[in-house]
Coordinates of C-alpha atoms and ligand atoms in Angstrom, one line a residue:
M14 CA 13.5 8.2 -30.7
K15 CA 12.3 7.8 -27.1
A16 CA 10.5 4.5 -26.6
D17 CA 7.1 5.0 -25.0
L18 CA 6.1 1.8 -23.2
F19 CA 2.6 3.2 -22.9
A20 CA 2.1 4.5 -26.5
D21 CA -0.9 2.8 -28.2
Q22 CA -3.4 2.0 -25.5
I23 CA -4.9 3.2 -22.3
P24 CA -2.4 1.9 -19.7
F25 CA -3.5 0.7 -16.3
L26 CA -1.1 3.0 -14.6
K27 CA 1.8 5.3 -15.5
P28 CA 4.2 6.8 -12.9
W29 CA 4.3 10.6 -13.0
L30 CA 8.1 11.2 -13.2
G31 CA 9.9 14.0 -15.1
E32 CA 12.8 16.3 -15.5
E33 CA 12.7 17.4 -11.9
E34 CA 13.2 13.9 -10.6
A35 CA 15.9 13.2 -13.1
E36 CA 17.7 16.4 -12.1
A37 CA 17.4 15.5 -8.4
A38 CA 18.9 12.1 -9.0
R39 CA 21.7 13.6 -11.1
E40 CA 22.6 16.0 -8.4
V41 CA 22.9 13.2 -5.9
I42 CA 25.0 11.1 -8.2
L43 CA 27.4 14.0 -8.9
S44 CA 27.6 14.8 -5.2
G45 CA 29.5 11.5 -4.6
W46 CA 27.2 10.5 -1.6
V47 CA 24.8 8.0 -3.1
S48 CA 23.9 5.6 -0.3
L49 CA 21.9 6.4 2.8
G50 CA 22.7 10.0 3.8
P51 CA 21.3 13.5 4.0
K52 CA 18.6 13.1 1.4
V53 CA 17.2 10.1 3.1
A54 CA 17.1 12.0 6.4
A55 CA 15.4 14.9 4.7
F56 CA 12.9 12.6 3.0
E57 CA 12.1 10.9 6.3
R58 CA 11.5 14.3 8.0
A59 CA 9.4 15.6 5.2
L60 CA 7.1 12.6 5.1
A61 CA 6.8 12.3 8.9
E62 CA 5.8 16.0 9.0
L63 CA 3.3 15.6 6.2
V64 CA 1.4 12.7 7.8
G65 CA 1.9 13.8 11.4
A66 CA 4.1 10.9 12.6
G67 CA 7.0 11.4 15.0
E68 CA 9.5 9.7 12.8
G69 CA 10.0 8.1 9.4
V70 CA 12.5 5.3 8.7
A71 CA 13.1 4.9 5.0
T72 CA 13.8 1.4 3.7
T73 CA 14.1 -0.6 0.5
A74 CA 10.3 -1.5 0.3
A75 CA 7.1 -1.5 2.3
T76 CA 7.8 -5.2 2.9
T77 CA 11.1 -4.4 4.8
A78 CA 9.5 -1.4 6.6
L79 CA 6.8 -3.7 7.9
H80 CA 9.4 -6.2 9.0
L81 CA 11.2 -3.6 11.0
G82 CA 7.9 -2.3 12.4
M83 CA 6.9 -5.7 13.7
I84 CA 10.3 -6.2 15.4
V85 CA 10.3 -2.8 17.1
A86 CA 6.7 -3.2 18.2
G87 CA 7.6 -6.5 19.9
V88 CA 6.4 -9.3 17.6
Q89 CA 8.3 -12.4 18.4
P90 CA 9.1 -15.5 16.2
G91 CA 6.2 -17.9 16.5
D92 CA 3.6 -15.2 17.2
E93 CA 0.3 -15.5 15.4
I94 CA -0.7 -12.4 13.4
L95 CA -4.2 -11.8 12.2
C96 CA -4.2 -10.5 8.6
P97 CA -6.6 -10.1 5.7
S98 CA -6.3 -12.7 2.9
F99 CA -7.5 -10.0 0.5
T100 CA -4.0 -8.4 0.2
C101 CA -0.7 -8.4 -1.5
M102 CA 1.6 -11.4 -0.8
A103 CA 4.1 -8.8 0.4
T104 CA 2.0 -8.2 3.6
I105 CA 2.3 -11.8 4.5
N106 CA 6.0 -12.0 3.4
A107 CA 6.7 -9.3 6.0
V108 CA 4.8 -11.4 8.7
L109 CA 6.8 -14.5 7.7
L110 CA 10.1 -12.5 7.8
A111 CA 9.3 -11.5 11.4
G112 CA 8.8 -15.2 12.2
G113 CA 5.0 -14.6 12.5
K114 CA 2.3 -17.1 11.7
P115 CA -0.4 -15.5 9.5
R116 CA -4.0 -16.2 10.4
F117 CA -6.5 -14.9 7.9
A118 CA -9.8 -13.1 8.6
D119 CA -12.6 -11.9 6.4
I120 CA -13.1 -8.4 5.0
D121 CA -16.0 -6.0 4.9
R122 CA -18.1 -6.4 1.8
R123 CA -18.1 -2.8 0.9
T124 CA -14.7 -1.4 2.0
Y125 CA -12.5 -4.6 1.3
N126 CA -10.8 -3.9 4.6
L127 CA -10.7 -6.3 7.6
E128 CA -14.1 -6.4 9.3
P129 CA -13.7 -5.8 13.1
A130 CA -16.2 -8.5 14.2
A131 CA -14.9 -11.0 11.7
A132 CA -11.4 -10.3 12.9
E133 CA -12.3 -10.6 16.6
A134 CA -14.0 -13.9 16.0
R135 CA -10.8 -15.3 14.5
L136 CA -8.5 -14.4 17.4
T137 CA -7.0 -17.2 19.4
S138 CA -5.0 -17.4 22.6
Q139 CA -1.9 -17.4 20.4
T140 CA -2.7 -14.2 18.5
R141 CA -0.2 -11.4 19.3
A142 CA -0.8 -8.8 16.7
I143 CA -3.2 -7.5 14.0
M144 CA -1.9 -6.5 10.6
L145 CA -4.4 -3.9 9.5
V146 CA -4.2 -3.2 5.7
D147 CA -5.6 0.0 4.2
Q148 CA -6.4 -1.7 1.0
I149 CA -6.6 0.0 -2.5
G150 CA -6.0 3.4 -0.9
L151 CA -9.0 3.3 1.5
P152 CA -8.3 3.7 5.2
A153 CA -9.5 0.8 7.4
P154 CA -11.6 1.5 10.5
Y155 CA -8.6 2.2 12.6
D156 CA -10.3 3.2 15.9
E157 CA -12.2 -0.1 16.1
F158 CA -9.0 -2.0 15.6
A159 CA -7.1 0.1 18.1
D160 CA -9.9 -0.6 20.7
L161 CA -9.9 -4.3 19.9
C162 CA -6.1 -4.5 20.3
Q163 CA -6.2 -2.6 23.5
R164 CA -9.0 -4.8 25.0
R165 CA -7.2 -8.0 24.0
G166 CA -3.6 -6.9 24.6
L167 CA -2.6 -7.1 21.0
I168 CA 0.0 -5.2 18.9
L169 CA -1.5 -3.2 16.0
I170 CA 0.5 -2.8 12.8
E171 CA -0.7 -0.9 9.8
D172 CA 0.1 -1.7 6.2
S173 CA -0.6 1.6 4.4
A174 CA 1.5 0.6 1.4
T175 CA -1.0 1.7 -1.1
A176 CA -2.6 4.5 0.8
L177 CA -0.3 7.5 1.2
G178 CA -2.6 10.6 1.2
G179 CA -5.6 8.7 2.5
R180 CA -7.2 10.2 5.6
Y181 CA -9.1 8.7 8.5
K182 CA -11.3 11.0 10.5
N183 CA -9.4 14.0 9.2
K184 CA -6.0 12.5 10.2
S185 CA -3.4 11.3 7.7
L186 CA -2.6 7.6 7.4
G187 CA 0.8 7.0 8.7
G188 CA 0.1 9.3 11.6
L189 CA -2.6 7.4 13.5
G190 CA -0.3 5.9 16.1
A191 CA 0.4 2.3 15.2
P192 CA 3.6 1.5 13.3
A193 CA 2.6 2.0 9.6
S194 CA 4.4 1.5 6.3
F195 CA 4.2 3.1 2.9
S196 CA 5.5 1.7 -0.4
F197 CA 7.2 3.7 -3.2
H198 CA 6.9 1.1 -5.9
P199 CA 5.7 2.6 -9.2
R200 CA 2.2 1.1 -8.6
K201 CA 1.8 3.1 -5.4
M202 CA 0.9 6.8 -4.7
I203 CA 4.5 8.2 -5.1
T204 CA 7.5 6.3 -6.4
T205 CA 11.2 6.1 -5.9
G206 CA 11.6 3.1 -8.2
E207 CA 11.5 0.8 -5.2
G208 CA 11.4 1.9 -1.6
G209 CA 9.3 2.1 1.6
M210 CA 9.0 4.0 4.8
L211 CA 8.1 3.0 8.4
M212 CA 6.2 5.6 10.3
L213 CA 6.6 5.6 14.1
N214 CA 5.8 7.8 17.0
D215 CA 8.3 6.5 19.5
P216 CA 11.8 7.9 19.0
E217 CA 13.4 4.9 20.7
W218 CA 11.6 2.5 18.3
A219 CA 12.7 4.7 15.4
E220 CA 16.3 4.6 16.6
R221 CA 16.2 0.8 16.9
A222 CA 14.6 0.5 13.4
R223 CA 17.5 2.6 12.0
V224 CA 20.1 0.4 13.6
L225 CA 18.4 -2.7 12.4
R226 CA 18.0 -1.2 8.9
S227 CA 21.8 -0.9 8.6
T228 CA 23.5 -4.1 9.7
G229 CA 22.8 -3.5 13.4
A230 CA 25.6 -1.0 13.7
S231 CA 25.1 1.4 16.6
V232 CA 26.6 4.4 14.5
S233 CA 25.4 5.2 11.0
D234 CA 27.8 5.7 8.0
L235 CA 26.9 9.3 7.8
V236 CA 27.7 10.0 11.4
R237 CA 31.0 8.2 11.1
H238 CA 31.8 10.0 7.9
Q239 CA 31.1 13.4 9.5
A240 CA 33.3 12.4 12.4
K241 CA 36.1 11.5 9.9
G242 CA 36.0 7.9 11.0
T243 CA 37.0 8.6 14.6
I244 CA 33.8 7.0 16.1
L245 CA 33.7 3.2 16.5
Q246 CA 30.4 1.4 16.0
E247 CA 29.2 -1.5 18.2
Y248 CA 26.8 -4.3 17.5
H249 CA 24.2 -5.1 20.1
E250 CA 22.0 -7.2 17.8
S251 CA 22.3 -8.4 14.2
G252 CA 20.5 -6.4 11.6
F253 CA 19.7 -6.2 7.9
N254 CA 20.6 -4.2 4.8
Y255 CA 17.3 -2.3 4.3
R256 CA 18.9 1.0 3.5
M257 CA 17.2 3.4 1.0
T258 CA 19.7 5.3 -1.2
D259 CA 20.1 9.0 -1.4
I260 CA 19.3 8.8 -5.1
Q261 CA 15.9 7.3 -4.3
A262 CA 15.2 9.8 -1.5
A263 CA 16.0 12.7 -3.8
V264 CA 13.4 11.4 -6.2
G265 CA 11.1 10.9 -3.3
L266 CA 11.4 14.5 -2.1
V267 CA 10.3 15.7 -5.6
Q268 CA 7.4 13.2 -5.7
L269 CA 6.3 14.4 -2.3
K270 CA 6.0 17.9 -3.6
K271 CA 3.8 16.6 -6.4
L272 CA 1.6 14.5 -4.1
P273 CA -1.2 17.1 -3.5
E274 CA -1.6 17.5 -7.3
M275 CA -1.5 13.7 -7.8
L276 CA -4.1 13.2 -5.1
A277 CA -6.3 16.0 -6.6
Q278 CA -6.1 14.4 -10.0
R279 CA -6.9 10.9 -8.7
R280 CA -9.9 12.2 -6.8
R281 CA -11.2 14.1 -9.8
Q282 CA -10.8 11.0 -12.0
A283 CA -12.6 8.9 -9.4
G284 CA -15.4 11.5 -9.3
F285 CA -15.7 11.2 -13.1
Y286 CA -16.0 7.4 -13.0
D287 CA -18.4 7.6 -10.0
A288 CA -20.8 9.8 -12.0
A289 CA -20.5 7.7 -15.2
L290 CA -21.1 4.4 -13.3
S291 CA -24.2 5.8 -11.6
E292 CA -25.8 5.4 -15.0
L293 CA -24.8 1.8 -15.3
D294 CA -26.9 -0.8 -13.4
E295 CA -24.4 -3.6 -13.9
L296 CA -21.5 -2.1 -12.0
D297 CA -20.9 -0.5 -8.5
P298 CA -18.4 2.3 -7.9
P299 CA -16.2 2.1 -4.8
Y300 CA -17.8 2.7 -1.5
V301 CA -16.3 5.4 0.7
P302 CA -17.4 5.4 4.3
E303 CA -18.1 8.6 6.2
Y304 CA -14.8 8.5 8.2
A305 CA -12.5 8.2 5.2
E306 CA -10.8 10.2 2.4
H307 CA -9.8 7.7 -0.3
A308 CA -6.4 8.0 -1.9
Y309 CA -7.6 6.1 -5.0
S310 CA -4.3 4.3 -5.5
S311 CA -6.7 2.0 -7.5
Y312 CA -10.3 2.5 -8.6
C313 CA -12.0 -0.8 -7.8
I314 CA -15.5 -1.5 -9.2
R315 CA -17.8 -4.4 -8.5
V316 CA -19.8 -6.4 -11.0
R317 CA -23.4 -6.7 -9.7
P318 CA -25.3 -10.0 -9.8
S319 CA -27.6 -8.4 -12.5
C320 CA -24.7 -8.1 -14.9
P321 CA -24.9 -10.8 -17.6
V322 CA -21.1 -11.2 -17.8
D323 CA -18.4 -11.7 -15.1
A324 CA -15.5 -9.5 -14.1
H325 CA -13.0 -11.8 -16.0
T326 CA -15.0 -11.3 -19.3
I327 CA -15.0 -7.5 -18.8
V328 CA -11.3 -7.4 -18.2
L329 CA -10.8 -9.5 -21.4
R330 CA -13.1 -7.3 -23.5
M331 CA -11.5 -4.1 -22.3
A332 CA -8.1 -5.5 -23.2
E333 CA -9.4 -6.2 -26.7
R334 CA -10.1 -2.5 -27.0
G335 CA -6.6 -1.6 -25.8
I336 CA -7.8 -0.6 -22.4
S337 CA -5.8 -2.1 -19.6
C338 CA -7.9 -3.1 -16.5
R339 CA -6.9 -5.6 -13.8
H340 CA -8.6 -8.3 -11.8
G341 CA -9.3 -7.5 -8.1
I342 CA -7.0 -8.9 -5.5
Q343 CA -6.7 -12.7 -5.4
P344 CA -7.3 -14.3 -2.0
L345 CA -4.0 -15.5 -0.5
H346 CA -5.6 -18.4 1.4
T347 CA -6.3 -20.1 -1.9
E348 CA -2.7 -19.8 -3.2
P349 CA -0.7 -23.0 -3.5
F350 CA 1.6 -21.8 -0.8
F351 CA -1.2 -21.8 1.8
R352 CA -3.4 -24.5 0.3
E353 CA -2.2 -27.3 2.5
T354 CA -2.4 -25.5 5.8
M355 CA -5.6 -23.6 5.1
A356 CA -7.5 -26.2 3.1
N357 CA -10.7 -25.8 5.1
L358 CA -10.7 -22.0 5.4
H359 CA -13.5 -20.2 3.6
L360 CA -13.7 -16.4 3.7
E361 CA -16.9 -15.6 2.0
E362 CA -16.5 -11.9 1.4
T363 CA -12.9 -12.2 0.4
E364 CA -13.7 -14.9 -2.2
A365 CA -16.7 -12.9 -3.5
A366 CA -14.7 -9.7 -3.8
A367 CA -12.0 -11.5 -5.7
R368 CA -14.6 -12.9 -8.2
E369 CA -16.6 -9.8 -8.6
T370 CA -14.2 -6.8 -8.7
L371 CA -11.9 -5.2 -11.2
F372 CA -9.7 -2.2 -11.3
L373 CA -10.0 0.6 -13.9
P374 CA -7.1 2.7 -15.1
I375 CA -6.4 5.6 -12.8
F376 CA -3.2 7.7 -12.6
P377 CA -2.0 11.3 -12.7
G378 CA -2.1 12.3 -16.3
L379 CA -5.1 10.1 -17.3
T380 CA -7.2 12.5 -19.5
E381 CA -11.0 12.9 -19.6
T382 CA -11.0 11.7 -23.2
Q383 CA -9.3 8.5 -22.0
Q384 CA -11.8 8.2 -19.2
L385 CA -14.6 8.6 -21.7
A386 CA -13.1 5.8 -23.7
V387 CA -12.9 3.6 -20.6
V388 CA -16.6 4.3 -19.7
H389 CA -17.7 3.7 -23.3
G390 CA -15.7 0.4 -23.3
L391 CA -17.4 -0.6 -20.0
K392 CA -20.9 0.1 -21.4
E393 CA -20.2 -2.2 -24.3
S394 CA -18.4 -4.8 -22.3
V395 CA -21.2 -5.4 -19.8
A396 CA -23.6 -6.4 -22.5
R397 CA -24.4 -10.1 -23.0
Ligands
PLP413 C1 2.5 -3.1 -2.6 C2 2.1 -3.5 -1.3 C3 3.0 -4.0 -0.4 C4 4.4 -4.2 -0.7 O1 5.1 -3.0 -1.0 P1 6.7 -3.2 -1.5 O2 7.2 -1.8 -1.4 O3 6.6 -3.8 -2.9 O4 7.3 -4.1 -0.5 C5 2.5 -4.4 0.8 N1 1.2 -4.3 1.2 C6 0.3 -3.9 0.3 C7 -1.1 -3.8 0.7 C8 0.7 -3.5 -1.0 O5 -0.3 -3.1 -1.9

């Protein structure tokens, strides 16, 4: 019997994988070329075309894609990088990998993304770059940050890990101009198991990112293979092993075909929750600014002050009903890793959002019947 990890409850998420992905992986395995090769190149082209970026450089994760993005954009060891604290530790891990010093700024109360004025107020003479995160699938106010970076001579990097399919002023994330990265972890919009991609416009930056991705060798394995080993590679700088495999890329190509349907389902599900929550005084649905199309990688709700119970209690009560919710993002500046260096830092909106938000189940395949059960569970869970 096939084990179903998600059998007897409403899961928080469930990747949408099937026979077609299995068949694509099988074909690659039987082809004999399993590491970085033609499927990776095809996946890079397909995604770059989809989002309107010049180039895609596929890697092992969004973390490593961001690392490469910072290097090619000119971030140097010791540079201070302005980041939200309301993000995944992976964002900061990438900054630390590049030798950067993270400096946290507060978010907008409604979008959970970096707030331009709050960010500007936190800039110092040491700040070299801003790491803009499109959090929870919602595009951040890109133009304001692009202007700010231009005015202050800063590098802009975009962490779009969660937000593939999101659009800003009718343009796809990943194609806005700054180096941007996507994640293909199962919790994100499409999955290759693990994986990520760096989106770039400058072909020279893309070339350097590809070299750095694969040991620093000037010639890729595929090119050498095609030349029957007659080409010698050179090393102009040391690199990494951040190579995506062709097995992953083949799965990614199938997932990419499904993306429009996955987005449509998530938006429909979000609309369903929005309507249901409009009848509940205790909870706020996610806010979507005029400029944005939300990808709804997560559906984040906020507990209003009028609610007699807190977000934690709601998550516990939902779990008792077999409905899996999650707490909102925990502020990084209060983590033990940062506590010593950031003891006096208070980010009011970040800390409030962490206390007052939770995520509801949302994923392709979630049915209306399940959503009704979620809404019913919420109605009972917000009671005293
Ligand atoms: C998931 C996530 C990452 C990291 O993605 P990986 O592919 O796991 O490295 C980075 N930033 C944000 C905002 C994320 O949600």
